[in-house]
Coordinates of C-alpha atoms and ligand atoms in Angstrom, one line a residue:
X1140 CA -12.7 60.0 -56.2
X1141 CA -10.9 60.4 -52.8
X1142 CA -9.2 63.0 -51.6
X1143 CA -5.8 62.4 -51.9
X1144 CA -3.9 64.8 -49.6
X1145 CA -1.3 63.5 -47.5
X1146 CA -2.1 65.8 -44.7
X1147 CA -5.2 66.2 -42.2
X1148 CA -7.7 69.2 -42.6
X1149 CA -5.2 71.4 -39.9
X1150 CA -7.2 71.8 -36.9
X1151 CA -7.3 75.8 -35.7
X1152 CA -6.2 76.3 -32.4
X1153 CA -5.7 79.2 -29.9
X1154 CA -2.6 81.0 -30.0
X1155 CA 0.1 79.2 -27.6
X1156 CA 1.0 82.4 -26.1
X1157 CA -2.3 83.6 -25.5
X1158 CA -3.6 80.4 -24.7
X1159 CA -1.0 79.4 -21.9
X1160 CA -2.6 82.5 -19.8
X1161 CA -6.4 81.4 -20.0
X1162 CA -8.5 77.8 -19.6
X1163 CA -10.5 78.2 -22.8
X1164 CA -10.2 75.4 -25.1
X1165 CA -7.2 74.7 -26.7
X1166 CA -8.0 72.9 -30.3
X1167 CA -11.1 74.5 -31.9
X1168 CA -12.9 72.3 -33.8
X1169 CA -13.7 72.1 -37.7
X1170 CA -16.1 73.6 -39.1
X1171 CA -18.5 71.8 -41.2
X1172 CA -17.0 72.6 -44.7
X1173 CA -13.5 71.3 -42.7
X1174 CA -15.1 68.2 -41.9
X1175 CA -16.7 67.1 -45.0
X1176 CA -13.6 67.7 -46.5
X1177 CA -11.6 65.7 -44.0
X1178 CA -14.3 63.1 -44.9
X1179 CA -13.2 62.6 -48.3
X1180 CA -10.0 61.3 -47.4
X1181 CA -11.1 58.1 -46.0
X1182 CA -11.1 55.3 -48.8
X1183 CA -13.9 53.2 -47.3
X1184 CA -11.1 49.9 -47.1
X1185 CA -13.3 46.7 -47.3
X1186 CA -11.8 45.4 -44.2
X1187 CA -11.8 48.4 -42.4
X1188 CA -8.6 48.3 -40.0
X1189 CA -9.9 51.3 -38.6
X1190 CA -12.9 50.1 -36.6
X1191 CA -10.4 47.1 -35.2
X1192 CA -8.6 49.7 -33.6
X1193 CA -11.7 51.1 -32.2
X1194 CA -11.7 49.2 -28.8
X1195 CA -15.7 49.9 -28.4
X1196 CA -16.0 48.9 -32.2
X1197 CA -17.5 52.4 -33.7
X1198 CA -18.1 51.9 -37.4
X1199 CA -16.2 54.7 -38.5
X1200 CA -16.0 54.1 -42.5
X1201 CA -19.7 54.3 -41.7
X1202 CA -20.1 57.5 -40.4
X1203 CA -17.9 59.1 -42.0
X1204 CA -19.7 58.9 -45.4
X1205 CA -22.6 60.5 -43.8
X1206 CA -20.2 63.2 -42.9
X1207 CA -18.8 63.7 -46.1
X1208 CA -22.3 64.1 -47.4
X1209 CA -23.3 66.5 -45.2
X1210 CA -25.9 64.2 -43.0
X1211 CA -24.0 65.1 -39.6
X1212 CA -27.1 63.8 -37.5
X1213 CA -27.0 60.4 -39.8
X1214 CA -23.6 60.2 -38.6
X1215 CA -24.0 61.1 -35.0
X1216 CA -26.9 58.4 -34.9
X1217 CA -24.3 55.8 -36.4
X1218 CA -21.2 56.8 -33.5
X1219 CA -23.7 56.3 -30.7
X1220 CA -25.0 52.7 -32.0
X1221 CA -21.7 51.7 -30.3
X1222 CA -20.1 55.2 -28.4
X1223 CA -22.4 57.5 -25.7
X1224 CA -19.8 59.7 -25.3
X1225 CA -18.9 61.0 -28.3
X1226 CA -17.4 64.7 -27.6
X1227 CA -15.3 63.3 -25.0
X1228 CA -13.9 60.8 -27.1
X1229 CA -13.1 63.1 -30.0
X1230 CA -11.2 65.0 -27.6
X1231 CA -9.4 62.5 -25.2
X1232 CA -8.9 59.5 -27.0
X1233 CA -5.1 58.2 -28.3
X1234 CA -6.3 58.0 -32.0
X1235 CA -3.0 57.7 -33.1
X1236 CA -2.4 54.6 -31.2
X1237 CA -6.1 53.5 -31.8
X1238 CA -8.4 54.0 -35.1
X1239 CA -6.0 56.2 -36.7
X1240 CA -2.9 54.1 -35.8
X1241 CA -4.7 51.7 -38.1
X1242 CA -5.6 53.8 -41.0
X1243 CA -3.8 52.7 -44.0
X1244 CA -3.7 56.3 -45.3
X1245 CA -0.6 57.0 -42.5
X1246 CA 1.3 54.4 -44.4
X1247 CA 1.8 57.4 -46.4
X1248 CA 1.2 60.5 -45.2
X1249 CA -1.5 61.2 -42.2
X1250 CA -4.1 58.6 -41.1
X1251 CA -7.9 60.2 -42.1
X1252 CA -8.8 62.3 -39.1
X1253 CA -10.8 60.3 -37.1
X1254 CA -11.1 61.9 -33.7
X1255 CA -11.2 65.2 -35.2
X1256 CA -14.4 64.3 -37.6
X1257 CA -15.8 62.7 -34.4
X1258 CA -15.5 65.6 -32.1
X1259 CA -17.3 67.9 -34.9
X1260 CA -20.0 65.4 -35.4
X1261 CA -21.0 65.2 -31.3
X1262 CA -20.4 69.1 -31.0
X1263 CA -22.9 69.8 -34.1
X1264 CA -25.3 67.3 -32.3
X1265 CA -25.5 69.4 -29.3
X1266 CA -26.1 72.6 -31.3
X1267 CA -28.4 71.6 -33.3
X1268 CA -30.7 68.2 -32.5
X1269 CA -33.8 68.3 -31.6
X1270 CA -34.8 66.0 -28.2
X1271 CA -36.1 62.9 -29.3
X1272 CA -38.3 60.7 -26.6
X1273 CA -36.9 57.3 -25.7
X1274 CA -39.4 54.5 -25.0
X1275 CA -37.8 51.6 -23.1
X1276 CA -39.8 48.6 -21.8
X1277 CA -38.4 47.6 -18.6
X1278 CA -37.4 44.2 -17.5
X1279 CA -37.9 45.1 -13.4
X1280 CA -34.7 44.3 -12.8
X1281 CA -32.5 46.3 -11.1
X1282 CA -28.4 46.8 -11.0
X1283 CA -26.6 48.8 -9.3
X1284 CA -22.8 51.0 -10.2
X1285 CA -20.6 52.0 -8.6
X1286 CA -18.4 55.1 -9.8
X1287 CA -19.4 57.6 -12.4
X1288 CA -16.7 57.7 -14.6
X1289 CA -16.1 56.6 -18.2
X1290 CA -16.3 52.7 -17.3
X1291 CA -19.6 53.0 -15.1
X1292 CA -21.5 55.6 -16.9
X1293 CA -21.3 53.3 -20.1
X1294 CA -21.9 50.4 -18.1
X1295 CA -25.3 51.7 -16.9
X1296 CA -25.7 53.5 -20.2
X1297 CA -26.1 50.1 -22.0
X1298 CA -27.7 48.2 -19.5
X1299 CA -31.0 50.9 -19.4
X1300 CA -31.3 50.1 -22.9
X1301 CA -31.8 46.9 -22.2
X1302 CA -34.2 47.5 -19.8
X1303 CA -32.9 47.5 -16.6
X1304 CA -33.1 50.1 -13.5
X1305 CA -30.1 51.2 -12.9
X1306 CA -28.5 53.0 -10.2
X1307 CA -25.1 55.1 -10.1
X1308 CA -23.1 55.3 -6.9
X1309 CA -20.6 58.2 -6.7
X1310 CA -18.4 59.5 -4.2
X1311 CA -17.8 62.6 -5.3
X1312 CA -20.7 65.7 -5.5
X1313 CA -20.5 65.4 -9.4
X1314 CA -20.4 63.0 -11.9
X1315 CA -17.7 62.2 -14.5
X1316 CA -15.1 60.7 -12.6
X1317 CA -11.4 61.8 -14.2
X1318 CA -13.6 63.5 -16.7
X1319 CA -14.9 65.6 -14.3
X1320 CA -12.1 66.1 -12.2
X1321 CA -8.8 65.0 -13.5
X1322 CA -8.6 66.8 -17.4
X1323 CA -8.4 70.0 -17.6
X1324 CA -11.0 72.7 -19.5
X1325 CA -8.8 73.3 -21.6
X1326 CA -8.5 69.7 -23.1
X1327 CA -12.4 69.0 -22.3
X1328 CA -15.0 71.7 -21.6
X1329 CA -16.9 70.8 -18.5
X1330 CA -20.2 71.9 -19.8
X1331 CA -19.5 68.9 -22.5
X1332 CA -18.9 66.7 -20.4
X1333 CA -22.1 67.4 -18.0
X1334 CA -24.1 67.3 -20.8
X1335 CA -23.0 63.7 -22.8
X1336 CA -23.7 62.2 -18.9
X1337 CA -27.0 64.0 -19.3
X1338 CA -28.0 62.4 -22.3
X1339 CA -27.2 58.8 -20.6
X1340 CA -29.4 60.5 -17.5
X1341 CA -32.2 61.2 -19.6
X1342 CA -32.3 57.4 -21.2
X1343 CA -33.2 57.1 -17.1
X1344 CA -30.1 55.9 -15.2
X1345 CA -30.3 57.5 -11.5
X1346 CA -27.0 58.7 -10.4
X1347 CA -26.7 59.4 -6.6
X1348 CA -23.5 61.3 -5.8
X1349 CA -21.8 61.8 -2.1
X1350 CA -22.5 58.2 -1.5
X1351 CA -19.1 56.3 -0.9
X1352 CA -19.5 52.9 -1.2
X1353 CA -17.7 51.0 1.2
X1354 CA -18.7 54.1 3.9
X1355 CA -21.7 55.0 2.8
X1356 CA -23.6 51.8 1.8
X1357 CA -21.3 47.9 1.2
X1358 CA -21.5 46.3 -1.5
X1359 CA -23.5 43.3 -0.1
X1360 CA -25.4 45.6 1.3
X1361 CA -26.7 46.3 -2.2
X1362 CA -26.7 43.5 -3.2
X1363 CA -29.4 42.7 0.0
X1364 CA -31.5 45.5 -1.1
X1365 CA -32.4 44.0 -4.6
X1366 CA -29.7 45.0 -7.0
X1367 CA -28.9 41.6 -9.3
X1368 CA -25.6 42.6 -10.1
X1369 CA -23.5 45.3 -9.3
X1370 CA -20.6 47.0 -11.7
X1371 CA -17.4 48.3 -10.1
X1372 CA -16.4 51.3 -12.3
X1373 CA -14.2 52.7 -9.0
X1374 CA -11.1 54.1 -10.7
X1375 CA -7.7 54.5 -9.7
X1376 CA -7.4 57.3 -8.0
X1377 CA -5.1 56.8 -5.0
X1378 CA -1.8 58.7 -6.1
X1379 CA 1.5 57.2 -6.1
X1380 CA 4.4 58.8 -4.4
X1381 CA 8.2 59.2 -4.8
X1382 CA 9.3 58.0 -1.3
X1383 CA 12.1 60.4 -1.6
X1384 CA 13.1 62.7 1.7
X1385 CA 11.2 65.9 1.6
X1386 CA 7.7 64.7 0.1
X1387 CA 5.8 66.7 3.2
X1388 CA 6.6 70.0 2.5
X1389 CA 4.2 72.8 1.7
X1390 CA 3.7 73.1 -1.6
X1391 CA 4.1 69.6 -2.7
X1392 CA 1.2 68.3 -4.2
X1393 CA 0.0 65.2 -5.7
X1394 CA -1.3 65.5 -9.5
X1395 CA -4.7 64.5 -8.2
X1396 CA -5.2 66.9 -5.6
X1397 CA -3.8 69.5 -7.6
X1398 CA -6.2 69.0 -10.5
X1399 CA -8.9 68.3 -8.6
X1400 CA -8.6 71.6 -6.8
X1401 CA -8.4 73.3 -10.1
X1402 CA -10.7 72.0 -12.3
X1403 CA -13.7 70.7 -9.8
X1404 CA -13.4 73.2 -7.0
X1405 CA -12.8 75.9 -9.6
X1406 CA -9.8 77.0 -7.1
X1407 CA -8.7 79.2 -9.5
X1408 CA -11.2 81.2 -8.5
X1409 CA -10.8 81.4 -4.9
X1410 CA -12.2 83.3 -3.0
X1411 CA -15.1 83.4 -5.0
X1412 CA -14.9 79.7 -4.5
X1413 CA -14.7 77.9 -1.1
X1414 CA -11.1 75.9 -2.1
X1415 CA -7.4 77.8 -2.5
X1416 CA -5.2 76.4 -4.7
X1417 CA -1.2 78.4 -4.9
X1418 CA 1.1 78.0 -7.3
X1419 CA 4.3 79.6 -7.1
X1420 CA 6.6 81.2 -9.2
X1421 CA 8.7 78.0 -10.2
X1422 CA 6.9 74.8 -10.6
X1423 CA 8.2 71.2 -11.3
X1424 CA 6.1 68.8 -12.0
X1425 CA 7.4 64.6 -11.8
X1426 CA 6.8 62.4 -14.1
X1427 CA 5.9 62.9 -18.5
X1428 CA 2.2 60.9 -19.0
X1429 CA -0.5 62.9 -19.9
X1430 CA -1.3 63.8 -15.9
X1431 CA 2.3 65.2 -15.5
X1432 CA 1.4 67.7 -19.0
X1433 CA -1.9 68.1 -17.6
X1434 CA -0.6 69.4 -14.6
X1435 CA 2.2 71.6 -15.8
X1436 CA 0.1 72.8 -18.4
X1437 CA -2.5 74.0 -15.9
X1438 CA 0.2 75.8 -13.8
X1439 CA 1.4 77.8 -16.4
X1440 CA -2.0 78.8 -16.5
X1441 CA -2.5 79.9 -12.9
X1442 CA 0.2 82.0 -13.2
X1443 CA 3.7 80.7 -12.7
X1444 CA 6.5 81.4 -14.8
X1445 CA 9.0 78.5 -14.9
X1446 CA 7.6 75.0 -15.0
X1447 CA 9.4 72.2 -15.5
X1448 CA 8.8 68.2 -16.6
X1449 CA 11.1 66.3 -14.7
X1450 CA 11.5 63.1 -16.2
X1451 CA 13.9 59.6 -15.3
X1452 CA 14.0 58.5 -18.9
X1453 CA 14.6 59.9 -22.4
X1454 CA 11.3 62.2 -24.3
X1455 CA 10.8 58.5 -26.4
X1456 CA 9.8 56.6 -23.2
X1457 CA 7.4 59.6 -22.3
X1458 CA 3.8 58.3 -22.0
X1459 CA 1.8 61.2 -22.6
X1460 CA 0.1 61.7 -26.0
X1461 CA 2.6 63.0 -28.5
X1462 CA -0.3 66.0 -29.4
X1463 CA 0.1 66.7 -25.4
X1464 CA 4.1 66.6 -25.5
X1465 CA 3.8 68.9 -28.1
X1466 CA 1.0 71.4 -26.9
X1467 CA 3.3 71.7 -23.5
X1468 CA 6.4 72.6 -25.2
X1469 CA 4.6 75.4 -27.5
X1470 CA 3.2 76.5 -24.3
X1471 CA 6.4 77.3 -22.7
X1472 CA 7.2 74.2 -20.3
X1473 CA 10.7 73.6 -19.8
X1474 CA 11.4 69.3 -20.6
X1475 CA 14.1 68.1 -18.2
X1476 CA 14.9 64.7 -19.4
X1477 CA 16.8 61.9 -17.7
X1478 CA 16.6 63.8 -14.6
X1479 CA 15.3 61.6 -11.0
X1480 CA 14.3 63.7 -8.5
X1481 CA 16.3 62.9 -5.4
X1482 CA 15.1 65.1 -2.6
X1483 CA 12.7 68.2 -2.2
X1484 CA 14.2 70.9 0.0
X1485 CA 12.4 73.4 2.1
X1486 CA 12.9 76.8 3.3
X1487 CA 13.0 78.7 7.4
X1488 CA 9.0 78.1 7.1
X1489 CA 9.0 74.5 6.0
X1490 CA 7.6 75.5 2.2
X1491 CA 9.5 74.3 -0.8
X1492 CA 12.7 75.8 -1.9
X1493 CA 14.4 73.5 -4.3
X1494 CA 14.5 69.8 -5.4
X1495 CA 17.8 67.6 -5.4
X1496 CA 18.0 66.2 -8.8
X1497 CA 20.4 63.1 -10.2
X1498 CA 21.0 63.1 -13.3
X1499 CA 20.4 59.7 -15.7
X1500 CA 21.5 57.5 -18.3
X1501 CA 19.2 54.6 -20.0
X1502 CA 20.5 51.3 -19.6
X1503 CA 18.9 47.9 -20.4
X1504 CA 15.4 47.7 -21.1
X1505 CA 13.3 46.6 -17.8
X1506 CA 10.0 44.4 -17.8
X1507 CA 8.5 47.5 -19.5
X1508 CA 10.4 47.0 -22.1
X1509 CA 11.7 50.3 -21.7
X1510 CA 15.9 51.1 -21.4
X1511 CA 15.9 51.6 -17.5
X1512 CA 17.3 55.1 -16.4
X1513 CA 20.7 54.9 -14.2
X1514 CA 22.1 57.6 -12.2
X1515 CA 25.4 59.5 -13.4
X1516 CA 27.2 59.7 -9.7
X1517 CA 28.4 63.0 -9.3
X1518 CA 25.8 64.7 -11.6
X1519 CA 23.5 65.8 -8.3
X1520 CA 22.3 69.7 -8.7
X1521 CA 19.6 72.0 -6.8
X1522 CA 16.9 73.3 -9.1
X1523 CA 15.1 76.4 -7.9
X1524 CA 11.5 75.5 -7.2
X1525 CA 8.8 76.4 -4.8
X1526 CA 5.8 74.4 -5.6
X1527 CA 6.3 70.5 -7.0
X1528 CA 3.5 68.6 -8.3
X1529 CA 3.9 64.5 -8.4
X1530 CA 2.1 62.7 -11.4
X1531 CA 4.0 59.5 -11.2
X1532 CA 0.6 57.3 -11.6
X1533 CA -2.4 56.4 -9.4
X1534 CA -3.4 52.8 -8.1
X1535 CA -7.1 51.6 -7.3
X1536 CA -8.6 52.8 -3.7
X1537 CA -8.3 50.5 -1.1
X1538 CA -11.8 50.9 0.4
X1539 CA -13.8 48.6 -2.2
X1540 CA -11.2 45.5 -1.5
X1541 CA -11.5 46.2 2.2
X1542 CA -15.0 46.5 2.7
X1543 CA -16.3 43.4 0.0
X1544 CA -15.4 39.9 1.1
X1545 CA -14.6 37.3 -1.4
X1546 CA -13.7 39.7 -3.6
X1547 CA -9.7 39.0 -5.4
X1548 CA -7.4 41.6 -5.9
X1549 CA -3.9 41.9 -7.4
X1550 CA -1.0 42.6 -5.0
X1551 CA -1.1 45.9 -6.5
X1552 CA -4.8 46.7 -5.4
X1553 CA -6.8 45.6 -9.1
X1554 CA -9.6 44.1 -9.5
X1555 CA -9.5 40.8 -10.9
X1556 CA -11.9 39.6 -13.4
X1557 CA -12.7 37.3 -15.9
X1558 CA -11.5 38.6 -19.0
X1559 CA -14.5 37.5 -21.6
X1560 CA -17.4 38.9 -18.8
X1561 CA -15.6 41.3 -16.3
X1562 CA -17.0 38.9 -13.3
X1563 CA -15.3 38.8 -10.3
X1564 CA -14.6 36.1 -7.9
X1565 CA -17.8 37.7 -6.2
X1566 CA -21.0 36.3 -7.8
X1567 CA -22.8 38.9 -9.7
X1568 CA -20.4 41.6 -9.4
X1569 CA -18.7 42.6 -12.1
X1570 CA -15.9 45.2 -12.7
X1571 CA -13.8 47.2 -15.5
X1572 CA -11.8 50.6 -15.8
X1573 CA -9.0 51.4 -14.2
X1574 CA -9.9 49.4 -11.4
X1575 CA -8.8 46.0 -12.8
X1576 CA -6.5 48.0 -15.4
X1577 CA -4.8 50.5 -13.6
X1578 CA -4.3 53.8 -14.8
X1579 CA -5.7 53.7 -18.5
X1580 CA -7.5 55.4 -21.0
X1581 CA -11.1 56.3 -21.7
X1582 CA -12.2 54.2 -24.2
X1583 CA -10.8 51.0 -22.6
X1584 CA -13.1 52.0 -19.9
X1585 CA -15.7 52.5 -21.2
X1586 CA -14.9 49.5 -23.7
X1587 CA -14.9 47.4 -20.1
X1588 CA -18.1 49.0 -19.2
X1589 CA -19.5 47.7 -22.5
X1590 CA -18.7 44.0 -22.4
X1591 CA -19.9 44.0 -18.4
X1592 CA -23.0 44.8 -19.5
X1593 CA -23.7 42.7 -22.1
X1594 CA -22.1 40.0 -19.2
X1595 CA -24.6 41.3 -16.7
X1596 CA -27.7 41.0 -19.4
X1597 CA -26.2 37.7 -20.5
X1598 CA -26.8 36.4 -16.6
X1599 CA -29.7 38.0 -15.7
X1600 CA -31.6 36.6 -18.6
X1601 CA -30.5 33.2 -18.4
X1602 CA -28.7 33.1 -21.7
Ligands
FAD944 C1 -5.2 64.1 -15.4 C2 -5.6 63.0 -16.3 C3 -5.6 63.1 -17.6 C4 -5.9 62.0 -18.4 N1 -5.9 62.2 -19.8 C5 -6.4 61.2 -20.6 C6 -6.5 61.4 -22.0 O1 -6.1 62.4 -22.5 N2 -7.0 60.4 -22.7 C7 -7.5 59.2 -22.2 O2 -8.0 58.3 -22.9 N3 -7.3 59.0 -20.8 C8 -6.8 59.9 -20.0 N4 -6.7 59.7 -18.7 C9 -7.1 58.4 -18.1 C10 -8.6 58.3 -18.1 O3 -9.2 59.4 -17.6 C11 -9.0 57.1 -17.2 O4 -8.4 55.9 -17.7 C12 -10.5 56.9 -17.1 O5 -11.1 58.0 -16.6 C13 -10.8 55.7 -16.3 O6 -12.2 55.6 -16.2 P1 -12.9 54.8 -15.0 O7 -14.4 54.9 -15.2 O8 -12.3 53.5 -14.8 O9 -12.5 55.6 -13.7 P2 -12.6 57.1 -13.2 O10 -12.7 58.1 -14.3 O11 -11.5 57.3 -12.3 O12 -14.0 57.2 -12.4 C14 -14.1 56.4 -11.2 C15 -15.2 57.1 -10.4 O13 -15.5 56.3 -9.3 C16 -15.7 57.1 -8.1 N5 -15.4 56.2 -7.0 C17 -14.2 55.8 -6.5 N6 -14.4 55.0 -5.4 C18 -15.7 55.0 -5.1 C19 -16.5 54.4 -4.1 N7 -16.0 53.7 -3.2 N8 -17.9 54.7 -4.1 C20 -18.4 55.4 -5.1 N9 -17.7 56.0 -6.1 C21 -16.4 55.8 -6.1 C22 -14.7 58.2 -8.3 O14 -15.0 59.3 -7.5 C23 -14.8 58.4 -9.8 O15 -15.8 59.4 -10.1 C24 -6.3 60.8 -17.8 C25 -6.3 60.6 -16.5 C26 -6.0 61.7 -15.7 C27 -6.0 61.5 -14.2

């Protein structure tokens, strides 16, 4: 007989006021007793809407009943059939617009908690399994990646099961991509993160960071040293800016820079560390998607004691996760709605003293589909601010377009590709993430990675 509580197993969580101060993980986790109980909520459907919603297909009625009777390894083997990176996906992914959107218990009452059961099922792994030996007959085929984030990580994951050398080409000196240096620790512990790509390392992919492709090594250069195919898994990490007057002031920041300062330099703990990062007393931060709560989230933390979401449009247009809207504003950060930045001012020394701000109404909706935001003329004010942080979205790097012939881009900078096999216009080279999408999520990437693989397998073998 199912459980038939209209509510989710609460997750505990650190204090807001306690946690504001300190980059310790945020949500908690359930413990086991929570999570078989959480299990017993799910009604098995026959058609299981759930794993439709899934976009790498995980068969969650599955593994939840091994959850619910207690076999949390039996589970964790049934996630990674089709998911390598569980813990991260527990943690990051937009359940609610995902599996859990499609859970007919949040007809009435709250979908079964999917992401939550996940996240306990991957940490319990990493506690407790024993390492197992993987014996994988190779093919002698090799195919090279380039990018380790979400998209090329499960790209190369799948394609070493199925034989194949593969190679990971990363810019940066660490793996992960916005894993790694975009969200914070206190949304996903970078230990965790480390050790899911470890797992995919220890199946026998090679990753080799500080190599840029495009500087480093081109892409038909690989392509001349042996590699079959090659998977784009770039990103999109050039930021977008305002183009309002003032954007080159000190202390104006891109979301990026900022986070990437924070969470992969560890600039938090400069001087111990080689990279500063200063945060001032009053912080705004532009734009309301998950980066923008990231970022204000993470300046509370470094110490400053106003910050601010400035925002165009209304709190329903706001991208960001509603569990993120709602984390920030327990935390203290101060939601200024239908408000455009217009200017950022600067003090004697040229740093950041306040930002001109317009104030908006919502009109028609635009192609978005969203009511477009209009400015109320007279409405402009100064608000007091010394340090502004722009998260207004982040486009694909030039540098792979620029350096790969025959390969077709969007006017926008994505990659183009055939939707069924993520092919390019470039024979044998594939691509998926946010570099065709645009700024995404996780599990679309690596959801991208997957079908390029089973593309890139498809080709190699002839099929
Ligand atoms: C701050 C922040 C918070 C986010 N929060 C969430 C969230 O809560 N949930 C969610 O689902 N999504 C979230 N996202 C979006 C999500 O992280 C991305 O959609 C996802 O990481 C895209 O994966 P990817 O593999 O395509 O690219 P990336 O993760 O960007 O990885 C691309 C990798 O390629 C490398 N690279 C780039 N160019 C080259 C080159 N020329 N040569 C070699 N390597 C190169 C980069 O260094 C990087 O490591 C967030 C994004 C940010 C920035």
């Amino acid at each position: 007989m199912a459980n038939m509580s209209l509510k989710k197993v609460p997750m505990p969580e650190q204090d807001p006021n306690v946690r504001n101060k300190n980059f310790e993980e945020v949500a908690l986790g359930y413990t086991k007793e929570m999570a078989m109980e959480e299990a017993t909520r799910c009604l098995n459907c026959k058609n299981k809407p759930c794993v439709g919603g899934c976009p790498v297909n995980v068969p969650i009625p599955a593994f939840i009943e091994k959850v619910a009777a207690g076999d949390f390894e039996g589970a964790y083997e049934v996630i990674t059939t089709e998911n390598a990176l569980p813990a991260i996906c527990g943690r990051v992914c937009p359940q609610e617009n995902q599996c859990e959107g499609k859970c007919v218990r949040g007809i009435k009452g709250e979908p079964v908690g999917i992401g939550r059961m996940e996240r306990f099922v991957a940490d319990w792994h990493m506690a407790n399994a024993k390492e197992t030996e993987v014996n994988i007959e190779k093919n002698g085929m090799k195919v090279a990646v380039v990018g380790c984030g979400p998209a090329g990580i499960t790209c190369a994951g799948e394609l070493i099961k199925k034989g194949y050398d593969v190679t990971v080409f990363e810019a940066l000196h660490k793996p992960g991509g916005v894993l790694s240096y975009g969200i914070p620790e206190f949304r996903l512990p970078k230990d965790l993160v480390a050790k899911e790509i470890e797992s995919v390392q220890k199946l026998g992919v090679d990753i080799e960071t500080n190599v840029i492709v495009g500087r480093s090594i081109t892409i038909d250069e690989l392509m001349e040293d042996g590699y079959k195919a090659v998977f784009v898994g770039s990103g999109a990490g050039l930021p977008r800016f305002l183009n309002i007057p003032g954007e080159n002031h000190l202390g104006v920041y891109s979301a990026n820079e900022f986070l990437t300062r924070v969470n992969l330099m560890k600039g938090y703990k400069f001087p111990e560390c080689p990279t500063p990062v200063k945060v001032g007393k009053k912080v705004a931060v532009v734009g309301a998607g998950n980066v923008a709560m990231d970022a204000a989230r993470t300046a509370k933390r470094l110490g400053a004691e106003e910050v601010y979401i400035v925002y165009r449009r209304s709190e329903e247009e706001a991208p960001a996760r509603l569990e993120e809207l709602h984390h920030a504003k327990e935390e203290g950060i101060i939601f200024k709605f239908l408000n455009n930045p217009a200017a950022i001012k600067a003090d004697e020394n040229g740093w950041v003293k306040s930002m001109e701000i317009i104030k908006q109404e919502l009109g028609e909706p635009d192609a978005s589909g969203r009511r477009s935001p209009r400015p109320i003329e007279g409405s402009n004010y100064d608000l007091d601010v010394d340090t502004v942080i722009i998260a207004i979205g982040q486009s694909p790097n030039p540098l792979i377009r620029q350096t790969t012939p025959g390969l077709d881009t969007q006017r926008w900078g994505g990659i183009i590709v055939n939707e069924e096999t993520m092919e390019t216009s470039k024979d044998s080279v594939y691509a998926g993430g946010d570099t065709v999408t645009g700024a995404a999520t996780v599990i679309l990437a690596m959801g991208a990675g997957k079908k390029a693989a089973a593309a890139i397998d498809q080709k190699l073998q002839g099929k």
